[in-house]
Amino acid sequence: MPDPAESVGLVLDASVWINLLATEAMEAILGALAVPCYAPEQVVMEVRRHPATGAAFSPESHPLRQMAPGVSILSLEGNELDLFLEIVSAPSGDALGDGEAAALVVAASRGLDLIVDDRKARRILGERFSQLRIYWTVDLLRASSVVAALGRPKVDACFAKARRFGRMHVPRS
């Protein structure tokens, strides 16, 4: 299994950011990965509250905006907007929400890897964007650099918090 720490850059979907926030160790996890991480504006807008505490995020104090330079917030550009609109306006069985669509488009157009837990998004990725390398939140927590930096007990605690408070889907291996 490829290690997300070997990526040139990772685009994370809203559910993944929510899972990382739920761990209460997001900065340590991302620091251990040492890979540039990206969030399209549409994804940032979907992450409105802290999953464990319920505290609302204001636009100025949003945790993803506070993590520069480790996290870059991106706007869709040029042809990305056309592809985004195509994906969100597809028939319901093939349409994605704004966050998933924006994350997919940014990863595909900019040659980045994608982390997404949504099964429908992963199906569409497999059908239309099979060249993309995709990961689950679980893959981030299992990354060797994360385990080495945080230690197995802390990683296990993060995993439990992401399952309890986040939206983490654990794939069948």
PDB file of C-alpha atoms in Angstrom:
ATOM      1  CA  MET A   1       0.000   0.000   0.000  1.00  0.00           C
ATOM      2  CA  PRO A   2       1.443   3.398  -0.961  1.00  0.00           C
ATOM      3  CA  ASP A   3       2.194   5.723   1.930  1.00  0.00           C
ATOM      4  CA  PRO A   4       0.541   9.182   1.806  1.00  0.00           C
ATOM      5  CA  ALA A   5       3.765  10.621   3.265  1.00  0.00           C
ATOM      6  CA  GLU A   6       5.375   9.895  -0.123  1.00  0.00           C
ATOM      7  CA  SER A   7       2.933  12.159  -1.983  1.00  0.00           C
ATOM      8  CA  VAL A   8       3.923  15.444  -3.623  1.00  0.00           C
ATOM      9  CA  GLY A   9       0.720  16.955  -2.240  1.00  0.00           C
ATOM     10  CA  LEU A  10      -2.581  15.867  -0.718  1.00  0.00           C
ATOM     11  CA  VAL A  11      -6.030  17.326  -1.272  1.00  0.00           C
ATOM     12  CA  LEU A  12      -8.307  16.459   1.637  1.00  0.00           C
ATOM     13  CA  ASP A  13     -12.091  16.283   1.448  1.00  0.00           C
ATOM     14  CA  ALA A  14     -14.261  17.806   4.188  1.00  0.00           C
ATOM     15  CA  SER A  15     -14.922  14.458   5.882  1.00  0.00           C
ATOM     16  CA  VAL A  16     -11.177  13.889   6.205  1.00  0.00           C
ATOM     17  CA  TRP A  17     -10.612  17.329   7.737  1.00  0.00           C
ATOM     18  CA  ILE A  18     -13.472  16.602  10.146  1.00  0.00           C
ATOM     19  CA  ASN A  19     -11.854  13.286  11.082  1.00  0.00           C
ATOM     20  CA  LEU A  20      -8.505  14.979  11.649  1.00  0.00           C
ATOM     21  CA  LEU A  21     -10.098  17.673  13.800  1.00  0.00           C
ATOM     22  CA  ALA A  22     -11.836  14.942  15.808  1.00  0.00           C
ATOM     23  CA  THR A  23      -8.466  13.379  16.653  1.00  0.00           C
ATOM     24  CA  GLU A  24      -7.445  16.587  18.444  1.00  0.00           C
ATOM     25  CA  ALA A  25      -3.975  15.952  17.003  1.00  0.00           C
ATOM     26  CA  MET A  26      -4.428  17.338  13.486  1.00  0.00           C
ATOM     27  CA  GLU A  27      -1.328  19.541  13.513  1.00  0.00           C
ATOM     28  CA  ALA A  28       0.875  16.735  14.848  1.00  0.00           C
ATOM     29  CA  ILE A  29      -0.467  14.294  12.248  1.00  0.00           C
ATOM     30  CA  LEU A  30       0.031  16.697   9.349  1.00  0.00           C
ATOM     31  CA  GLY A  31       3.439  17.703  10.675  1.00  0.00           C
ATOM     32  CA  ALA A  32       4.503  14.068  10.791  1.00  0.00           C
ATOM     33  CA  LEU A  33       3.350  13.545   7.207  1.00  0.00           C
ATOM     34  CA  ALA A  34       5.452  16.539   6.099  1.00  0.00           C
ATOM     35  CA  VAL A  35       3.521  16.762   2.814  1.00  0.00           C
ATOM     36  CA  PRO A  36       1.816  19.910   1.487  1.00  0.00           C
ATOM     37  CA  CYS A  37      -1.932  19.677   2.168  1.00  0.00           C
ATOM     38  CA  TYR A  38      -4.687  21.495   0.334  1.00  0.00           C
ATOM     39  CA  ALA A  39      -8.324  22.349   0.943  1.00  0.00           C
ATOM     40  CA  PRO A  40     -10.493  23.938  -1.736  1.00  0.00           C
ATOM     41  CA  GLU A  41     -12.663  26.837  -0.491  1.00  0.00           C
ATOM     42  CA  GLN A  42     -15.763  24.652  -0.944  1.00  0.00           C
ATOM     43  CA  VAL A  43     -14.301  22.114   1.480  1.00  0.00           C
ATOM     44  CA  VAL A  44     -13.455  24.777   4.065  1.00  0.00           C
ATOM     45  CA  MET A  45     -17.047  26.034   3.918  1.00  0.00           C
ATOM     46  CA  GLU A  46     -18.346  22.524   4.720  1.00  0.00           C
ATOM     47  CA  VAL A  47     -16.257  22.274   7.903  1.00  0.00           C
ATOM     48  CA  ARG A  48     -18.341  24.535  10.135  1.00  0.00           C
ATOM     49  CA  ARG A  49     -17.957  23.068  13.641  1.00  0.00           C
ATOM     50  CA  HIS A  50     -15.458  21.163  15.685  1.00  0.00           C
ATOM     51  CA  PRO A  51     -16.666  17.551  15.600  1.00  0.00           C
ATOM     52  CA  ALA A  52     -15.807  16.798  19.235  1.00  0.00           C
ATOM     53  CA  THR A  53     -16.785  20.064  20.958  1.00  0.00           C
ATOM     54  CA  GLY A  54     -19.454  21.399  18.606  1.00  0.00           C
ATOM     55  CA  ALA A  55     -17.820  24.847  18.672  1.00  0.00           C
ATOM     56  CA  ALA A  56     -18.630  26.863  15.552  1.00  0.00           C
ATOM     57  CA  PHE A  57     -15.787  28.181  13.407  1.00  0.00           C
ATOM     58  CA  SER A  58     -15.859  31.787  12.305  1.00  0.00           C
ATOM     59  CA  PRO A  59     -14.339  32.556   8.914  1.00  0.00           C
ATOM     60  CA  GLU A  60     -11.451  34.407  10.587  1.00  0.00           C
ATOM     61  CA  SER A  61     -10.655  31.727  13.161  1.00  0.00           C
ATOM     62  CA  HIS A  62     -11.256  28.666  11.017  1.00  0.00           C
ATOM     63  CA  PRO A  63      -8.570  26.093  11.941  1.00  0.00           C
ATOM     64  CA  LEU A  64      -7.719  25.359   8.312  1.00  0.00           C
ATOM     65  CA  ARG A  65      -7.016  29.052   7.695  1.00  0.00           C
ATOM     66  CA  GLN A  66      -4.852  29.164  10.836  1.00  0.00           C
ATOM     67  CA  MET A  67      -2.547  26.363   9.679  1.00  0.00           C
ATOM     68  CA  ALA A  68      -0.620  28.241   6.997  1.00  0.00           C
ATOM     69  CA  PRO A  69       1.879  27.366   5.613  1.00  0.00           C
ATOM     70  CA  GLY A  70       1.099  23.673   6.258  1.00  0.00           C
ATOM     71  CA  VAL A  71      -2.365  23.895   4.710  1.00  0.00           C
ATOM     72  CA  SER A  72      -3.125  25.897   1.581  1.00  0.00           C
ATOM     73  CA  ILE A  73      -6.677  27.007   0.817  1.00  0.00           C
ATOM     74  CA  LEU A  74      -7.301  26.900  -2.930  1.00  0.00           C
ATOM     75  CA  SER A  75      -9.814  28.492  -5.272  1.00  0.00           C
ATOM     76  CA  LEU A  76     -10.962  26.720  -8.413  1.00  0.00           C
ATOM     77  CA  GLU A  77      -9.464  28.199 -11.573  1.00  0.00           C
ATOM     78  CA  GLY A  78     -10.213  28.150 -15.296  1.00  0.00           C
ATOM     79  CA  ASN A  79     -11.252  24.707 -16.567  1.00  0.00           C
ATOM     80  CA  GLU A  80     -11.569  23.469 -12.993  1.00  0.00           C
ATOM     81  CA  LEU A  81     -14.783  25.468 -12.672  1.00  0.00           C
ATOM     82  CA  ASP A  82     -16.265  23.781 -15.749  1.00  0.00           C
ATOM     83  CA  LEU A  83     -15.439  20.293 -14.466  1.00  0.00           C
ATOM     84  CA  PHE A  84     -16.721  21.206 -10.995  1.00  0.00           C
ATOM     85  CA  LEU A  85     -20.073  22.336 -12.428  1.00  0.00           C
ATOM     86  CA  GLU A  86     -20.286  19.182 -14.558  1.00  0.00           C
ATOM     87  CA  ILE A  87     -19.794  16.974 -11.486  1.00  0.00           C
ATOM     88  CA  VAL A  88     -22.188  18.800  -9.143  1.00  0.00           C
ATOM     89  CA  SER A  89     -24.920  19.043 -11.783  1.00  0.00           C
ATOM     90  CA  ALA A  90     -24.731  15.400 -12.942  1.00  0.00           C
ATOM     91  CA  PRO A  91     -27.779  13.144 -12.421  1.00  0.00           C
ATOM     92  CA  SER A  92     -28.196  12.402  -8.697  1.00  0.00           C
ATOM     93  CA  GLY A  93     -26.546   8.968  -8.857  1.00  0.00           C
ATOM     94  CA  ASP A  94     -23.387  10.508 -10.301  1.00  0.00           C
ATOM     95  CA  ALA A  95     -23.420  13.976  -8.715  1.00  0.00           C
ATOM     96  CA  LEU A  96     -21.236  14.940  -5.801  1.00  0.00           C
ATOM     97  CA  GLY A  97     -21.569  17.701  -3.254  1.00  0.00           C
ATOM     98  CA  ASP A  98     -19.558  20.877  -3.616  1.00  0.00           C
ATOM     99  CA  GLY A  99     -16.747  19.794  -1.280  1.00  0.00           C
ATOM    100  CA  GLU A 100     -16.184  16.356  -2.784  1.00  0.00           C
ATOM    101  CA  ALA A 101     -16.404  17.741  -6.329  1.00  0.00           C
ATOM    102  CA  ALA A 102     -13.960  20.577  -5.613  1.00  0.00           C
ATOM    103  CA  ALA A 103     -11.461  18.258  -3.921  1.00  0.00           C
ATOM    104  CA  LEU A 104     -11.635  15.788  -6.811  1.00  0.00           C
ATOM    105  CA  VAL A 105     -11.248  18.515  -9.446  1.00  0.00           C
ATOM    106  CA  VAL A 106      -8.264  20.132  -7.720  1.00  0.00           C
ATOM    107  CA  ALA A 107      -6.492  16.799  -7.300  1.00  0.00           C
ATOM    108  CA  ALA A 108      -7.164  15.717 -10.890  1.00  0.00           C
ATOM    109  CA  SER A 109      -6.231  19.005 -12.546  1.00  0.00           C
ATOM    110  CA  ARG A 110      -3.154  19.778 -10.444  1.00  0.00           C
ATOM    111  CA  GLY A 111      -1.626  16.295 -10.285  1.00  0.00           C
ATOM    112  CA  LEU A 112      -2.127  15.862  -6.548  1.00  0.00           C
ATOM    113  CA  ASP A 113      -3.283  12.867  -4.529  1.00  0.00           C
ATOM    114  CA  LEU A 114      -6.713  12.819  -2.918  1.00  0.00           C
ATOM    115  CA  ILE A 115      -7.909  11.718   0.500  1.00  0.00           C
ATOM    116  CA  VAL A 116     -11.628  11.006   0.571  1.00  0.00           C
ATOM    117  CA  ASP A 117     -13.748   8.604   2.623  1.00  0.00           C
ATOM    118  CA  ASP A 118     -17.037   9.064   0.759  1.00  0.00           C
ATOM    119  CA  ARG A 119     -17.874   5.819  -1.064  1.00  0.00           C
ATOM    120  CA  LYS A 120     -19.896   7.491  -3.817  1.00  0.00           C
ATOM    121  CA  ALA A 121     -17.005   9.861  -4.541  1.00  0.00           C
ATOM    122  CA  ARG A 122     -14.608   6.930  -4.638  1.00  0.00           C
ATOM    123  CA  ARG A 123     -16.867   5.112  -7.116  1.00  0.00           C
ATOM    124  CA  ILE A 124     -16.975   8.145  -9.409  1.00  0.00           C
ATOM    125  CA  LEU A 125     -13.213   8.521  -9.072  1.00  0.00           C
ATOM    126  CA  GLY A 126     -12.732   4.932 -10.174  1.00  0.00           C
ATOM    127  CA  GLU A 127     -15.008   5.408 -13.176  1.00  0.00           C
ATOM    128  CA  ARG A 128     -13.802   8.805 -14.393  1.00  0.00           C
ATOM    129  CA  PHE A 129     -10.443   9.548 -12.770  1.00  0.00           C
ATOM    130  CA  SER A 130      -8.760   6.187 -12.323  1.00  0.00           C
ATOM    131  CA  GLN A 131      -5.313   7.779 -12.690  1.00  0.00           C
ATOM    132  CA  LEU A 132      -5.683   9.537  -9.325  1.00  0.00           C
ATOM    133  CA  ARG A 133      -4.021   8.044  -6.277  1.00  0.00           C
ATOM    134  CA  ILE A 134      -6.591   8.053  -3.492  1.00  0.00           C
ATOM    135  CA  TYR A 135      -6.335   7.390   0.213  1.00  0.00           C
ATOM    136  CA  TRP A 136      -8.669   6.978   3.179  1.00  0.00           C
ATOM    137  CA  THR A 137      -8.353   8.836   6.491  1.00  0.00           C
ATOM    138  CA  VAL A 138      -7.223   5.490   7.908  1.00  0.00           C
ATOM    139  CA  ASP A 139      -4.214   5.594   5.569  1.00  0.00           C
ATOM    140  CA  LEU A 140      -3.121   8.907   7.106  1.00  0.00           C
ATOM    141  CA  LEU A 141      -3.275   7.468  10.586  1.00  0.00           C
ATOM    142  CA  ARG A 142      -1.391   4.336   9.486  1.00  0.00           C
ATOM    143  CA  ALA A 143       1.375   6.258   7.700  1.00  0.00           C
ATOM    144  CA  SER A 144       4.730   5.139   9.038  1.00  0.00           C
ATOM    145  CA  SER A 145       5.870   8.712   9.694  1.00  0.00           C
ATOM    146  CA  VAL A 146       2.721   9.409  11.744  1.00  0.00           C
ATOM    147  CA  VAL A 147       3.113   6.250  13.818  1.00  0.00           C
ATOM    148  CA  ALA A 148       6.814   7.009  14.365  1.00  0.00           C
ATOM    149  CA  ALA A 149       6.146  10.608  15.443  1.00  0.00           C
ATOM    150  CA  LEU A 150       3.069  10.063  17.608  1.00  0.00           C
ATOM    151  CA  GLY A 151       3.606   6.503  18.813  1.00  0.00           C
ATOM    152  CA  ARG A 152       1.164   3.618  18.493  1.00  0.00           C
ATOM    153  CA  PRO A 153      -0.886   4.448  21.666  1.00  0.00           C
ATOM    154  CA  LYS A 154      -1.494   8.040  20.503  1.00  0.00           C
ATOM    155  CA  VAL A 155      -2.365   6.886  16.969  1.00  0.00           C
ATOM    156  CA  ASP A 156      -4.816   4.361  18.416  1.00  0.00           C
ATOM    157  CA  ALA A 157      -6.412   7.132  20.500  1.00  0.00           C
ATOM    158  CA  CYS A 158      -6.661   9.343  17.397  1.00  0.00           C
ATOM    159  CA  PHE A 159      -8.275   6.504  15.490  1.00  0.00           C
ATOM    160  CA  ALA A 160     -10.849   6.026  18.266  1.00  0.00           C
ATOM    161  CA  LYS A 161     -11.657   9.756  18.382  1.00  0.00           C
ATOM    162  CA  ALA A 162     -12.044   9.940  14.596  1.00  0.00           C
ATOM    163  CA  ARG A 163     -14.453   6.984  14.735  1.00  0.00           C
ATOM    164  CA  ARG A 164     -16.402   8.457  17.658  1.00  0.00           C
ATOM    165  CA  PHE A 165     -16.625  12.135  16.720  1.00  0.00           C
ATOM    166  CA  GLY A 166     -15.749  12.276  13.034  1.00  0.00           C
ATOM    167  CA  ARG A 167     -17.048  10.717   9.854  1.00  0.00           C
ATOM    168  CA  MET A 168     -14.353   8.127   9.388  1.00  0.00           C
ATOM    169  CA  HIS A 169     -15.205   5.145   7.247  1.00  0.00           C
ATOM    170  CA  VAL A 170     -12.986   2.163   7.843  1.00  0.00           C
ATOM    171  CA  PRO A 171     -12.625   0.220   4.606  1.00  0.00           C
ATOM    172  CA  ARG A 172     -12.703  -3.548   4.625  1.00  0.00           C
ATOM    173  CA  SER A 173      -9.200  -4.786   3.948  1.00  0.00           C
TER     174      SER A 173
END
